[in-house]
mmCIF file of C-alpha atoms and ligand atoms in Angstrom:
data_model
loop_
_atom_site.group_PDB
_atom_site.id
_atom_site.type_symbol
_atom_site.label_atom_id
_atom_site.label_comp_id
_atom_site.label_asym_id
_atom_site.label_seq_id
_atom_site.Cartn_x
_atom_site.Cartn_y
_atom_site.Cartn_z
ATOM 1 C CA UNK A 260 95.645 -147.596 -20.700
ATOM 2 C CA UNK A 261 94.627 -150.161 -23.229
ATOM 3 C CA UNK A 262 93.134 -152.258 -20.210
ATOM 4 C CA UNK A 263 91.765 -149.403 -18.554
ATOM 5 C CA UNK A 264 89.868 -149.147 -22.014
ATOM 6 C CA UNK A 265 88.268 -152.755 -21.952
ATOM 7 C CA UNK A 266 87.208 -152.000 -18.368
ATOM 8 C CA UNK A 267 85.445 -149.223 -19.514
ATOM 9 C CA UNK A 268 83.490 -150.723 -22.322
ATOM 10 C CA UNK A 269 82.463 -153.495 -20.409
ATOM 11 C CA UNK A 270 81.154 -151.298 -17.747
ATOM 12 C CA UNK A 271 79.015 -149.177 -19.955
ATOM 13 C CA UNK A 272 77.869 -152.051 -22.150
ATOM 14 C CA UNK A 273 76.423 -153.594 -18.698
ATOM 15 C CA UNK A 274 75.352 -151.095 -18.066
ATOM 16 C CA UNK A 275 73.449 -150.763 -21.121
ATOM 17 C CA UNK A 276 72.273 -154.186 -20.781
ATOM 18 C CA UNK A 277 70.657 -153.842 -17.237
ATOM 19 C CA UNK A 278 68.213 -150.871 -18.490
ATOM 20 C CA UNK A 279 67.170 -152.769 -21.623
ATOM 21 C CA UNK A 280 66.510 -155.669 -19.491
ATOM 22 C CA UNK A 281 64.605 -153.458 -17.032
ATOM 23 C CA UNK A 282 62.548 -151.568 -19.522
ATOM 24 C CA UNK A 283 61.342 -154.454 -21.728
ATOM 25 C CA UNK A 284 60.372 -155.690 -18.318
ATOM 26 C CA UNK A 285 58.218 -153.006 -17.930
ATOM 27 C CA UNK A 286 56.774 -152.556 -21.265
ATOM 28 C CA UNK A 287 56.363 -156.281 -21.387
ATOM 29 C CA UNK A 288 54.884 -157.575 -18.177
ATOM 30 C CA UNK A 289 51.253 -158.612 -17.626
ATOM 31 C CA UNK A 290 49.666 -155.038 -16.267
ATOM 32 C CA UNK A 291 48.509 -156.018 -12.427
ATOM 33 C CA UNK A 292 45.298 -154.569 -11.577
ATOM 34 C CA UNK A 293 44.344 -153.308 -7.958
ATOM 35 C CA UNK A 294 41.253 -154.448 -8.646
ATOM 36 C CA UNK A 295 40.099 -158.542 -7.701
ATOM 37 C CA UNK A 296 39.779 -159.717 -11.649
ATOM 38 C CA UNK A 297 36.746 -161.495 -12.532
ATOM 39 C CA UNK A 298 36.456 -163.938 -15.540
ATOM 40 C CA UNK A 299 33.342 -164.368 -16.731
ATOM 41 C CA UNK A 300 32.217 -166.049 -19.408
ATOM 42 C CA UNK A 301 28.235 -164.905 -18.676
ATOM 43 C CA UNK A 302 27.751 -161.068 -19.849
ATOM 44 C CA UNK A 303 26.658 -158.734 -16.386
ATOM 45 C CA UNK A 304 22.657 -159.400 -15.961
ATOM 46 C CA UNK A 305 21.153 -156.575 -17.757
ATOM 47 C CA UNK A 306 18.677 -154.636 -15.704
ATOM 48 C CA UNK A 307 16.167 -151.928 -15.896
ATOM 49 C CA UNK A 308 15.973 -149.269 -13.391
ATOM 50 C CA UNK A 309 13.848 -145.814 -12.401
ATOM 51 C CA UNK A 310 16.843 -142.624 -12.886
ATOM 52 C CA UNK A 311 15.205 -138.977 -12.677
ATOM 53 C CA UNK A 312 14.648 -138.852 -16.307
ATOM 54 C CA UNK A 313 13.059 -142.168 -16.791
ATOM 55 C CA UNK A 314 14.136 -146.172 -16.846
ATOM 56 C CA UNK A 315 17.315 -146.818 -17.276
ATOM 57 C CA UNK A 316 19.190 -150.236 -18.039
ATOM 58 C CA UNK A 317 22.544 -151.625 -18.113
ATOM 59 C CA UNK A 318 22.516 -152.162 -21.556
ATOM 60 C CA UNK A 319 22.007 -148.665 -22.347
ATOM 61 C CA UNK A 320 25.923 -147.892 -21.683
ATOM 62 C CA UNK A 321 27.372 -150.894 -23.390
ATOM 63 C CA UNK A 322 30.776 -149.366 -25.067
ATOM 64 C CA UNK A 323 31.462 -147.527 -22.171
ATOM 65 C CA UNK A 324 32.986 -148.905 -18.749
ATOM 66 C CA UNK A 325 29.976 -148.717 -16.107
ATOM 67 C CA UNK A 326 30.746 -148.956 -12.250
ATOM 68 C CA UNK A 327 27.667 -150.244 -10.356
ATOM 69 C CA UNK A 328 27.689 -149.276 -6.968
ATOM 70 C CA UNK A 329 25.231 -149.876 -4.401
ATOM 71 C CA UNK A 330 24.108 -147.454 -1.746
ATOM 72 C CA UNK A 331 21.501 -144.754 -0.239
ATOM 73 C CA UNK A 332 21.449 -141.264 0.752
ATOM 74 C CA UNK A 333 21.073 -141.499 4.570
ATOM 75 C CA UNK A 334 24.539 -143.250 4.079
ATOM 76 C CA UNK A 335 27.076 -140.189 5.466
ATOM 77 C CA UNK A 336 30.029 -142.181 6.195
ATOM 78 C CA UNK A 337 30.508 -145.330 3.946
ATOM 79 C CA UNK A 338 29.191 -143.960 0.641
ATOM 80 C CA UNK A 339 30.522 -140.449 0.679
ATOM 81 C CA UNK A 340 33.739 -142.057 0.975
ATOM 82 C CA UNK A 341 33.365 -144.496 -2.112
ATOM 83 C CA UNK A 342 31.483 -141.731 -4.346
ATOM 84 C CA UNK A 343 34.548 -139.228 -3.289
ATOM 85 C CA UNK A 344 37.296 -141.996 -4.833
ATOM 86 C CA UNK A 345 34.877 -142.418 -7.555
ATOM 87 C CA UNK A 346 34.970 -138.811 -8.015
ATOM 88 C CA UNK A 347 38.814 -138.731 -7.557
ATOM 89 C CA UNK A 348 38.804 -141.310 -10.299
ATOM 90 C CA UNK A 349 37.240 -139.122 -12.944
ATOM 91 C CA UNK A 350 39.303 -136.612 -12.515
ATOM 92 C CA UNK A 351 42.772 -138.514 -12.491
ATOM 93 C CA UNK A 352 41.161 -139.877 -15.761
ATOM 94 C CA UNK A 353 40.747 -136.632 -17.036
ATOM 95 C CA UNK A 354 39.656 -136.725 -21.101
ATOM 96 C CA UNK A 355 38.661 -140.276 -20.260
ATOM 97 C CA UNK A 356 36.492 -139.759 -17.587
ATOM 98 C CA UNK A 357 33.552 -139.872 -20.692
ATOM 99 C CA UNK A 358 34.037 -143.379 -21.277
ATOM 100 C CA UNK A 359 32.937 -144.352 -17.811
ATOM 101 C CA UNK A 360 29.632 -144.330 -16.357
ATOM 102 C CA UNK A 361 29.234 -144.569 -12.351
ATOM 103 C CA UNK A 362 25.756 -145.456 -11.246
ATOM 104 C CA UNK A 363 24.636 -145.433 -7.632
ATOM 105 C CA UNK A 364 21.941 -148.036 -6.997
ATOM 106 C CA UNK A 365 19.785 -147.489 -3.777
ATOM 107 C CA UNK A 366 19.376 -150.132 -1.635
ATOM 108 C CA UNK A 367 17.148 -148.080 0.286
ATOM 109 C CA UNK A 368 13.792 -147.724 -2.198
ATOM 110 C CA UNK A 369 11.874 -146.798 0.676
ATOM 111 C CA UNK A 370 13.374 -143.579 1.649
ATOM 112 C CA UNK A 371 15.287 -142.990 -1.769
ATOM 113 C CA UNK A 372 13.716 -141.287 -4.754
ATOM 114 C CA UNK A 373 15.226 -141.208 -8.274
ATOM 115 C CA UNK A 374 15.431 -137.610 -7.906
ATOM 116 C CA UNK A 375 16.883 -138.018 -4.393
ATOM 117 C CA UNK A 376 19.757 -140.484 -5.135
ATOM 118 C CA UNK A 377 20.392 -138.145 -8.547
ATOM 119 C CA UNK A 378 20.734 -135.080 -6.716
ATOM 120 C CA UNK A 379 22.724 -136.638 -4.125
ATOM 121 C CA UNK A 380 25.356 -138.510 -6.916
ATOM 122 C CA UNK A 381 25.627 -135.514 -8.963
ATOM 123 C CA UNK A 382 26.686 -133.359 -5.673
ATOM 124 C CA UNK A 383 29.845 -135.654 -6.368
ATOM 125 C CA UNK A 384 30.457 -135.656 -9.987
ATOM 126 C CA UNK A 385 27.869 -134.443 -12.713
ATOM 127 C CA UNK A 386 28.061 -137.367 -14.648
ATOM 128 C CA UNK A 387 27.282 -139.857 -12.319
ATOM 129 C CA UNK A 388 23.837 -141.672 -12.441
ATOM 130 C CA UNK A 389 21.462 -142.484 -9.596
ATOM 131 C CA UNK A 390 18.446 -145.402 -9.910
ATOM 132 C CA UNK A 391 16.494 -146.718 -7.893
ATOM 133 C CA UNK A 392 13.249 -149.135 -8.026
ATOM 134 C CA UNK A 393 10.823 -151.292 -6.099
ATOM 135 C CA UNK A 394 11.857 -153.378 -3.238
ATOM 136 C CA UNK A 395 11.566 -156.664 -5.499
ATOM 137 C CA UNK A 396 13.461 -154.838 -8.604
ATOM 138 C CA UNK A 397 16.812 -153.993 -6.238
ATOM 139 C CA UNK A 398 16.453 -157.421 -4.518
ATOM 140 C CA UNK A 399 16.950 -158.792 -8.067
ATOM 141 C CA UNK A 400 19.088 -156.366 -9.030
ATOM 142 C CA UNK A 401 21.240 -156.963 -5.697
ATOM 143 C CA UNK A 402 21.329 -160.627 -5.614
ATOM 144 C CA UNK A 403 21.936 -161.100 -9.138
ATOM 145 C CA UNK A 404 25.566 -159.184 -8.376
ATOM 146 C CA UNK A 405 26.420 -160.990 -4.919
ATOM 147 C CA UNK A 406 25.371 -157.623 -3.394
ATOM 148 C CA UNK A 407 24.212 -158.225 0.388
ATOM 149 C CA UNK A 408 22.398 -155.403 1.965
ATOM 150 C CA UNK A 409 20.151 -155.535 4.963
ATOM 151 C CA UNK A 410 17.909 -153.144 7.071
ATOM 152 C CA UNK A 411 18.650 -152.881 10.420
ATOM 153 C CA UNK A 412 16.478 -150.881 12.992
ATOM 154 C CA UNK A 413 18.550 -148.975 15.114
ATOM 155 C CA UNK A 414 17.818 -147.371 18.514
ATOM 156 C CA UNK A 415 17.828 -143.771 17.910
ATOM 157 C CA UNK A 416 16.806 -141.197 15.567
ATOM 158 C CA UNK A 417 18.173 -142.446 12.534
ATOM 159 C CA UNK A 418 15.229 -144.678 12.570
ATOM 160 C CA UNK A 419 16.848 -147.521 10.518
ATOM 161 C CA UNK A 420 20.328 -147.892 8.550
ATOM 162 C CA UNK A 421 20.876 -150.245 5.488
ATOM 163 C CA UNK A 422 24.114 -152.565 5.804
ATOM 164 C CA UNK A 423 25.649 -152.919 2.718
ATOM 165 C CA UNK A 424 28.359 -154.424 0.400
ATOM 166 C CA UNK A 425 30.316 -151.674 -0.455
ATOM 167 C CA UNK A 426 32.265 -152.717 -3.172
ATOM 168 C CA UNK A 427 32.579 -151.326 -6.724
ATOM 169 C CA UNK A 428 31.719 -153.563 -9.686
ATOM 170 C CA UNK A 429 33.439 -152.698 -13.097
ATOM 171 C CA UNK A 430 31.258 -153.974 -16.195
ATOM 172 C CA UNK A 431 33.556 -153.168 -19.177
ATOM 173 C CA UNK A 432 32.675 -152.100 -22.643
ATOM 174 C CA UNK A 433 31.592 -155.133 -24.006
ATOM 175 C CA UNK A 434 29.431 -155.935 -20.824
ATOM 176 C CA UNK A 435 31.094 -158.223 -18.695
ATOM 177 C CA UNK A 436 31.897 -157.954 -15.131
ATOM 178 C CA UNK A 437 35.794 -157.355 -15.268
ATOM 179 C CA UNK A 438 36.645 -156.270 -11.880
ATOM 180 C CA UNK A 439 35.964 -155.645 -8.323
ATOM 181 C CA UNK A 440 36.877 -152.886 -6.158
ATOM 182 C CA UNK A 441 36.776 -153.258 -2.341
ATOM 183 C CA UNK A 442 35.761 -150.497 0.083
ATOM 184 C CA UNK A 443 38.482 -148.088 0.151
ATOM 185 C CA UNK A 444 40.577 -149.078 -2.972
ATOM 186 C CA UNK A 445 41.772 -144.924 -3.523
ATOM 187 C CA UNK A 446 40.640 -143.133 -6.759
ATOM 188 C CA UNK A 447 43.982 -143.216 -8.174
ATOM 189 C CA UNK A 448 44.164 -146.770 -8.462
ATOM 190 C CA UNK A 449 40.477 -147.269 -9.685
ATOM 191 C CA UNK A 450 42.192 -144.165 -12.242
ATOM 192 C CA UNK A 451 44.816 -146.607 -13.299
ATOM 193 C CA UNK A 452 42.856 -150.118 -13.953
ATOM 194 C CA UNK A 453 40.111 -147.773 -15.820
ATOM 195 C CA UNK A 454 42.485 -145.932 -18.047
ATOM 196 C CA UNK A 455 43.955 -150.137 -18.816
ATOM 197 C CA UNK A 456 40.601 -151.474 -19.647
ATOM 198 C CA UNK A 457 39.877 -147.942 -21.820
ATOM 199 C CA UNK A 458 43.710 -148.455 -23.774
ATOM 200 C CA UNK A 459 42.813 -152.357 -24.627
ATOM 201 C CA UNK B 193 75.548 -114.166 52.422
ATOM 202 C CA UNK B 194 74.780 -117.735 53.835
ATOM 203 C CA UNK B 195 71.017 -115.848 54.407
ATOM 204 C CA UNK B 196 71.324 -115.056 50.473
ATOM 205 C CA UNK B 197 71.311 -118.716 49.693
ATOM 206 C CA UNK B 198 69.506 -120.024 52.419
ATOM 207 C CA UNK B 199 66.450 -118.012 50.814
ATOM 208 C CA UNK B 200 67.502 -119.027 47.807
ATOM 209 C CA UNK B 201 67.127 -122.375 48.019
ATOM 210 C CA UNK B 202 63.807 -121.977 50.373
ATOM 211 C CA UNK B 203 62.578 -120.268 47.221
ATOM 212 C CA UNK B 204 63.263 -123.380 45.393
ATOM 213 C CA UNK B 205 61.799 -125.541 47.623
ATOM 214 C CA UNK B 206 58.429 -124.100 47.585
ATOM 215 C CA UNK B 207 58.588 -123.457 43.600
ATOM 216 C CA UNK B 208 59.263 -127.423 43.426
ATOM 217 C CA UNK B 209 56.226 -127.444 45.811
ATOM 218 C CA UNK B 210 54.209 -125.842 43.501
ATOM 219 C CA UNK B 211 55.079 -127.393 40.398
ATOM 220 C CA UNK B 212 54.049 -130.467 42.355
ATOM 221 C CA UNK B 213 50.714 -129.073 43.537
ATOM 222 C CA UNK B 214 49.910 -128.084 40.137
ATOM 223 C CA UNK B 215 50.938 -131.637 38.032
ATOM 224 C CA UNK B 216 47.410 -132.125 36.162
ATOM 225 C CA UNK B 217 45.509 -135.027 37.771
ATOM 226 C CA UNK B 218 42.705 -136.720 35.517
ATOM 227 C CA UNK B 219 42.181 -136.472 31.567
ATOM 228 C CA UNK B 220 43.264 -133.314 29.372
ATOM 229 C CA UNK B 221 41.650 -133.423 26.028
ATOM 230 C CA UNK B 222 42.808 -131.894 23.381
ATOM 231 C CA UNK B 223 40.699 -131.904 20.009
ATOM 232 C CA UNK B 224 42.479 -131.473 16.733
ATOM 233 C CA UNK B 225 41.431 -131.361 13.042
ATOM 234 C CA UNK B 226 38.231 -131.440 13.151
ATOM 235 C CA UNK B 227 36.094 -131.274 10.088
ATOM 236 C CA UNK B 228 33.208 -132.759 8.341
ATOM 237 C CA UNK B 229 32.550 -133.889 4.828
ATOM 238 C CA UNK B 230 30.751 -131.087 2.101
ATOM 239 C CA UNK B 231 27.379 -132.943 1.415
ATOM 240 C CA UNK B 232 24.255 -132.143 -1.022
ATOM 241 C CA UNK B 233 21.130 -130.570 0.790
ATOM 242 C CA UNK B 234 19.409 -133.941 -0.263
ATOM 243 C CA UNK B 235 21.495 -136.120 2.169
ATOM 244 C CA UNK B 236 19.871 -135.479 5.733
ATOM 245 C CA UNK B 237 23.030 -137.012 7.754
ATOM 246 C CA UNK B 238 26.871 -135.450 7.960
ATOM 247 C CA UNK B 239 29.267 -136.542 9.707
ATOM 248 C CA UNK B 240 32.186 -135.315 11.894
ATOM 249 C CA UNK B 241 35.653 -136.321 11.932
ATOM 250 C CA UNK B 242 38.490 -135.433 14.414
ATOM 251 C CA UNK B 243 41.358 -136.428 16.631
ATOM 252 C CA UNK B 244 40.840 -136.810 20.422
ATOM 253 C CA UNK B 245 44.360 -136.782 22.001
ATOM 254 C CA UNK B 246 44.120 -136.992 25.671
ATOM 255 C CA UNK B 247 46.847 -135.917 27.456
ATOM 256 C CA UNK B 248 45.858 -136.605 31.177
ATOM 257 C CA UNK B 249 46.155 -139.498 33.577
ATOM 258 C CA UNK B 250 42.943 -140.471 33.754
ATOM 259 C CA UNK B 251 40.524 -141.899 31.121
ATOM 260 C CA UNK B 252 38.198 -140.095 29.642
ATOM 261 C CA UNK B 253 35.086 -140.640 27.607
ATOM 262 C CA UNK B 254 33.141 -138.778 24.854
ATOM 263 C CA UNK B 255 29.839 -139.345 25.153
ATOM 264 C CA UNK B 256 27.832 -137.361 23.008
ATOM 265 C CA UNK B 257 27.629 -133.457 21.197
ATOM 266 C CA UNK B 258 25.689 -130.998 20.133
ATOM 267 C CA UNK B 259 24.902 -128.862 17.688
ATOM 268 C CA UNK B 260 22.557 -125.926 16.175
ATOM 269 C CA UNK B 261 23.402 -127.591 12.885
ATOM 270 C CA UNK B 262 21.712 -131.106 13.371
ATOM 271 C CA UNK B 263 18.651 -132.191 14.468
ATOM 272 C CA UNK B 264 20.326 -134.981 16.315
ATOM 273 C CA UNK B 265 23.509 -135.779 17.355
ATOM 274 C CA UNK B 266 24.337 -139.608 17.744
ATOM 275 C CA UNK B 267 27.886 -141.636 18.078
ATOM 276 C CA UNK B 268 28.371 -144.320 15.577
ATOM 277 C CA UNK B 269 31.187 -146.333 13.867
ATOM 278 C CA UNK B 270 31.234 -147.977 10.220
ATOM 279 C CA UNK B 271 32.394 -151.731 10.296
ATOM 280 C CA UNK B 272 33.199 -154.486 8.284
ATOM 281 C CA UNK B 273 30.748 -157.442 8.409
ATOM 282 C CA UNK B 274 31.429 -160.383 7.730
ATOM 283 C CA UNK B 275 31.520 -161.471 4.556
ATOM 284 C CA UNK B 276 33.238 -157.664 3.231
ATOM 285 C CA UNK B 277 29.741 -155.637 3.828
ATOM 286 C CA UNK B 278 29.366 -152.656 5.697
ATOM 287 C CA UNK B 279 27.887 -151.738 8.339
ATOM 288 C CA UNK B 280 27.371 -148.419 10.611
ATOM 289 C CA UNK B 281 25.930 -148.797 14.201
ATOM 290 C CA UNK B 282 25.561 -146.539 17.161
ATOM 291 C CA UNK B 283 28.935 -146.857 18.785
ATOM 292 C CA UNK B 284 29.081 -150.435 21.523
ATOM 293 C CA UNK B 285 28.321 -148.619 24.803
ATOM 294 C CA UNK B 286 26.955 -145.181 23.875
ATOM 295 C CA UNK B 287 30.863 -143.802 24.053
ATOM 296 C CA UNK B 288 33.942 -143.231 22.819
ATOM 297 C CA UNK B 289 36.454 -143.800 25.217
ATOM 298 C CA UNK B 290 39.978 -141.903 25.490
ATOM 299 C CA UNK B 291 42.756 -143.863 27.294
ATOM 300 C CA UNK B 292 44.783 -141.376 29.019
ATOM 301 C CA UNK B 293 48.235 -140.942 26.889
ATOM 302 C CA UNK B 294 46.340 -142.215 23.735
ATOM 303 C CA UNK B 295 45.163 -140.717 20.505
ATOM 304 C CA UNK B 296 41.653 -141.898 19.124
ATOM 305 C CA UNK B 297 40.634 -141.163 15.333
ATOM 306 C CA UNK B 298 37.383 -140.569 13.997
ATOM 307 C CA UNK B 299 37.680 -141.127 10.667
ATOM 308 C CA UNK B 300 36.357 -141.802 7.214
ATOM 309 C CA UNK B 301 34.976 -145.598 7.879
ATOM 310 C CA UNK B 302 35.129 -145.732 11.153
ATOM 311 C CA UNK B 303 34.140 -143.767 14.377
ATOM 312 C CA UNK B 304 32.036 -140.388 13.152
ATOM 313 C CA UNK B 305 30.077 -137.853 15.117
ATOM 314 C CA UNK B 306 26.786 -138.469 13.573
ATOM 315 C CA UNK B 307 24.723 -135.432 12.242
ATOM 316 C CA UNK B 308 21.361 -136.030 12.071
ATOM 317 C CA UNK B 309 18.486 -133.712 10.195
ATOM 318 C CA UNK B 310 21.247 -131.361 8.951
ATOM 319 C CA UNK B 311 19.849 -127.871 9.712
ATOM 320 C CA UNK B 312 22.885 -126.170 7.444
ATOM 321 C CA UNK B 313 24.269 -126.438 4.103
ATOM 322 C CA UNK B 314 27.692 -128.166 3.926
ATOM 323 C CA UNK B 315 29.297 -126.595 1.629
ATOM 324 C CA UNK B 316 33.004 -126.418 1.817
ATOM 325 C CA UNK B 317 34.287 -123.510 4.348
ATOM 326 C CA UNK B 318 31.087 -123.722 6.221
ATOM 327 C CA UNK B 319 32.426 -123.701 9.852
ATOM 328 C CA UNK B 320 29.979 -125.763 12.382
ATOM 329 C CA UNK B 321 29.856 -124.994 16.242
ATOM 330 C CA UNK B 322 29.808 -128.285 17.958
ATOM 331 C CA UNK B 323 29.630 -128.634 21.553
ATOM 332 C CA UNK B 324 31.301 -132.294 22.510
ATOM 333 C CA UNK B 325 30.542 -133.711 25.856
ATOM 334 C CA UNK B 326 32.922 -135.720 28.020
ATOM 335 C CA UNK B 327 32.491 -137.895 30.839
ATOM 336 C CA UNK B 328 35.037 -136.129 32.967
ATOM 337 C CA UNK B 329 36.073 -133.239 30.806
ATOM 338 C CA UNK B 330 32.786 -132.193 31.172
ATOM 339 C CA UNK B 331 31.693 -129.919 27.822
ATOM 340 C CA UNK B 332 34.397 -128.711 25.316
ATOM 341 C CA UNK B 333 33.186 -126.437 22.386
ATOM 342 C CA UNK B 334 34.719 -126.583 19.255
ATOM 343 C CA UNK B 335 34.520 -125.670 15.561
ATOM 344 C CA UNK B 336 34.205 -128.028 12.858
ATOM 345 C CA UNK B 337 35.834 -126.958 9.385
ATOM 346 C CA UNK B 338 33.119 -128.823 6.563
ATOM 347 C CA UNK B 339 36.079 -129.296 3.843
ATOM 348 C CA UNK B 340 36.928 -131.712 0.978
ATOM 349 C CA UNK B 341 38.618 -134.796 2.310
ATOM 350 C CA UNK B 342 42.304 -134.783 2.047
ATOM 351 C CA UNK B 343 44.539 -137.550 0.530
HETATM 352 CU CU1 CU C 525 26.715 -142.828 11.224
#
């Protein structure tokens, strides 16, 4: 009886042991973000775009997370699909959603207004912003964030589609570049490293 | 009795016959879930999504649709470039082929059924008539739900 006893405490004191162990593990440990980290010690090139309701720059949203993504409205495939986890995101985030700002640069001046590439952002989430500029002002713009895009004339009645990089860039509140997300990271894990970089 | 069975089993025979007759020779295409993306009136291209099961012998080949709802109609595919940027590009060959006994996907970054000049709102539960056309299959009508994607 008396040994049975011992065996018991030992058991539940392991026991005991194992799920401190496990949850200070998990309060403790470095968060991992699905996002590729960027360290920069340069602030994110400021820039000054056309939006429907006049320029807009980067600076404009510093204290709030801003996700620069580059695109254009012909796009019905590859940027649908981005601006839908985008949209996914804001919702996950809920309350949060107000500290982020998305904004869809086109890459396609030529066939993109302001008004076009706002009315086609907004379709996904009312929030998000849409600029664009002169050829010269994107190619800045573009180059300044690694962001390839080319024109390519196609046979066909699309006339010509725009190649792009389609990856997310996350400048955080103080106006670095923090993070980058690749085509087809899913909304809830944009949800997750947003709602980090909001909580520190 | 012996003529009892003896018909019997002639009536086998020629049901066996005709089971043999009828085994399908050359593609069967079957089209399921096919739907296309809700999209502002200010983006001119759509695109359709759908899985192309073909359950023949033979090979088969879509090679292009049509539709009251676009201007155009074209076959394309997203890709990755090199270097992580993406591309979209009439699909290598003008078609999309269908082994026999194989399943192809158009999906979200990849293959689509290009709408071009959309001629119709898509707004979710909008239900688009598409006519697909098939090397052998010939044409196959279908209807295309426009819906939110699903996770
Ligand atoms: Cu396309």
């Amino acid at each position: 009886m008396l040994r049975n006893r011992h065996f018991w405490f030992g058991f539940i004191g392991t026991l005991l042991l194992v799920g401190l162990g496990w949850w200070a593990w998990d309060r403790f440990r470095p968060y991992a973000f699905h996002g590729t980290v960027l360290q920069s010690n340069e602030p994110a090139p400021d820039f000054t775009l056309m939006s429907a309701n006049g320029p807009v720059s980067l600076s404009d949203f510093r204290g709030k997370i801003v996700l620069l993504y580059f695109g254009y409205t012909f796009c019905p495939d590859v940027c649908p699909t981005t601006l839908t986890e985008l949209k996914r995101a804001m919702e996950v985030l809920g309350d949060d959603a107000d500290q982020v700002q998305v904004i869809m640069v086109s890459v396609d001046p030529e066939r993109d207004t302001p008004e076009k590439v706002q009315e086609y952002v907004e379709y996904f989430w009312p929030t998000f912003l849409g600029v664009t500029g002169t050829p010269d002002q994107i190619a800045e713009v573009a180059t300044q964030y690694g962001i390839y895009y080319e024109k390519r004339e196609v046979p066909g009645a699309t006339g010509y589609l725009m190649d792009h990089t389609a990856t997310v860039t996350v400048v955080d509140k103080d106006g670095y570049i923090k993070l980058i997300f690749p085509f087809g990271t899913p909304g809830e894990d944009i949800a997750a490293d947003l709602k980090y970089l909001i909580d520190h | 009795m012996k003529r009892f069975v003896g018909l019997f089993v002639g009536m086998l025979a020629l049901v066996a016959l005709a089971a043999c007759g009828s085994k399908p020779q050359g593609p069967k295409i079957v089209i399921e879930n096919a739907w296309g993306r809700p999209s502002p009136k200010v983006a001119t291209a759509g695109a359709f999504y759908m899985t192309i099961r073909n359950e023949g012998t033979e090979d088969d080949a879509l090679i292009g649709a049509d539709s009251d709802a676009c201007g155009t109609i074209e076959l394309h595919e997203s890709y990755m470039k090199e270097g992580g940027a993406m591309g979209m590009r009439p699909v290598p060959g003008g078609k999309i082929v269908i082994p026999a006994g194989e399943t192809v996907e158009l999906k979200m970054g990849g293959l689509h059924i290009m709408c071009i000049d959309k001629q119709v709102d898509f707004q979710p539960g909008t239900k688009v008539k598409l006519i697909l056309h098939f090397e052998k299959s010939g044409d196959i009508p279908i209807e295309v739900e426009i819906r939110n994607p699903m996770n």
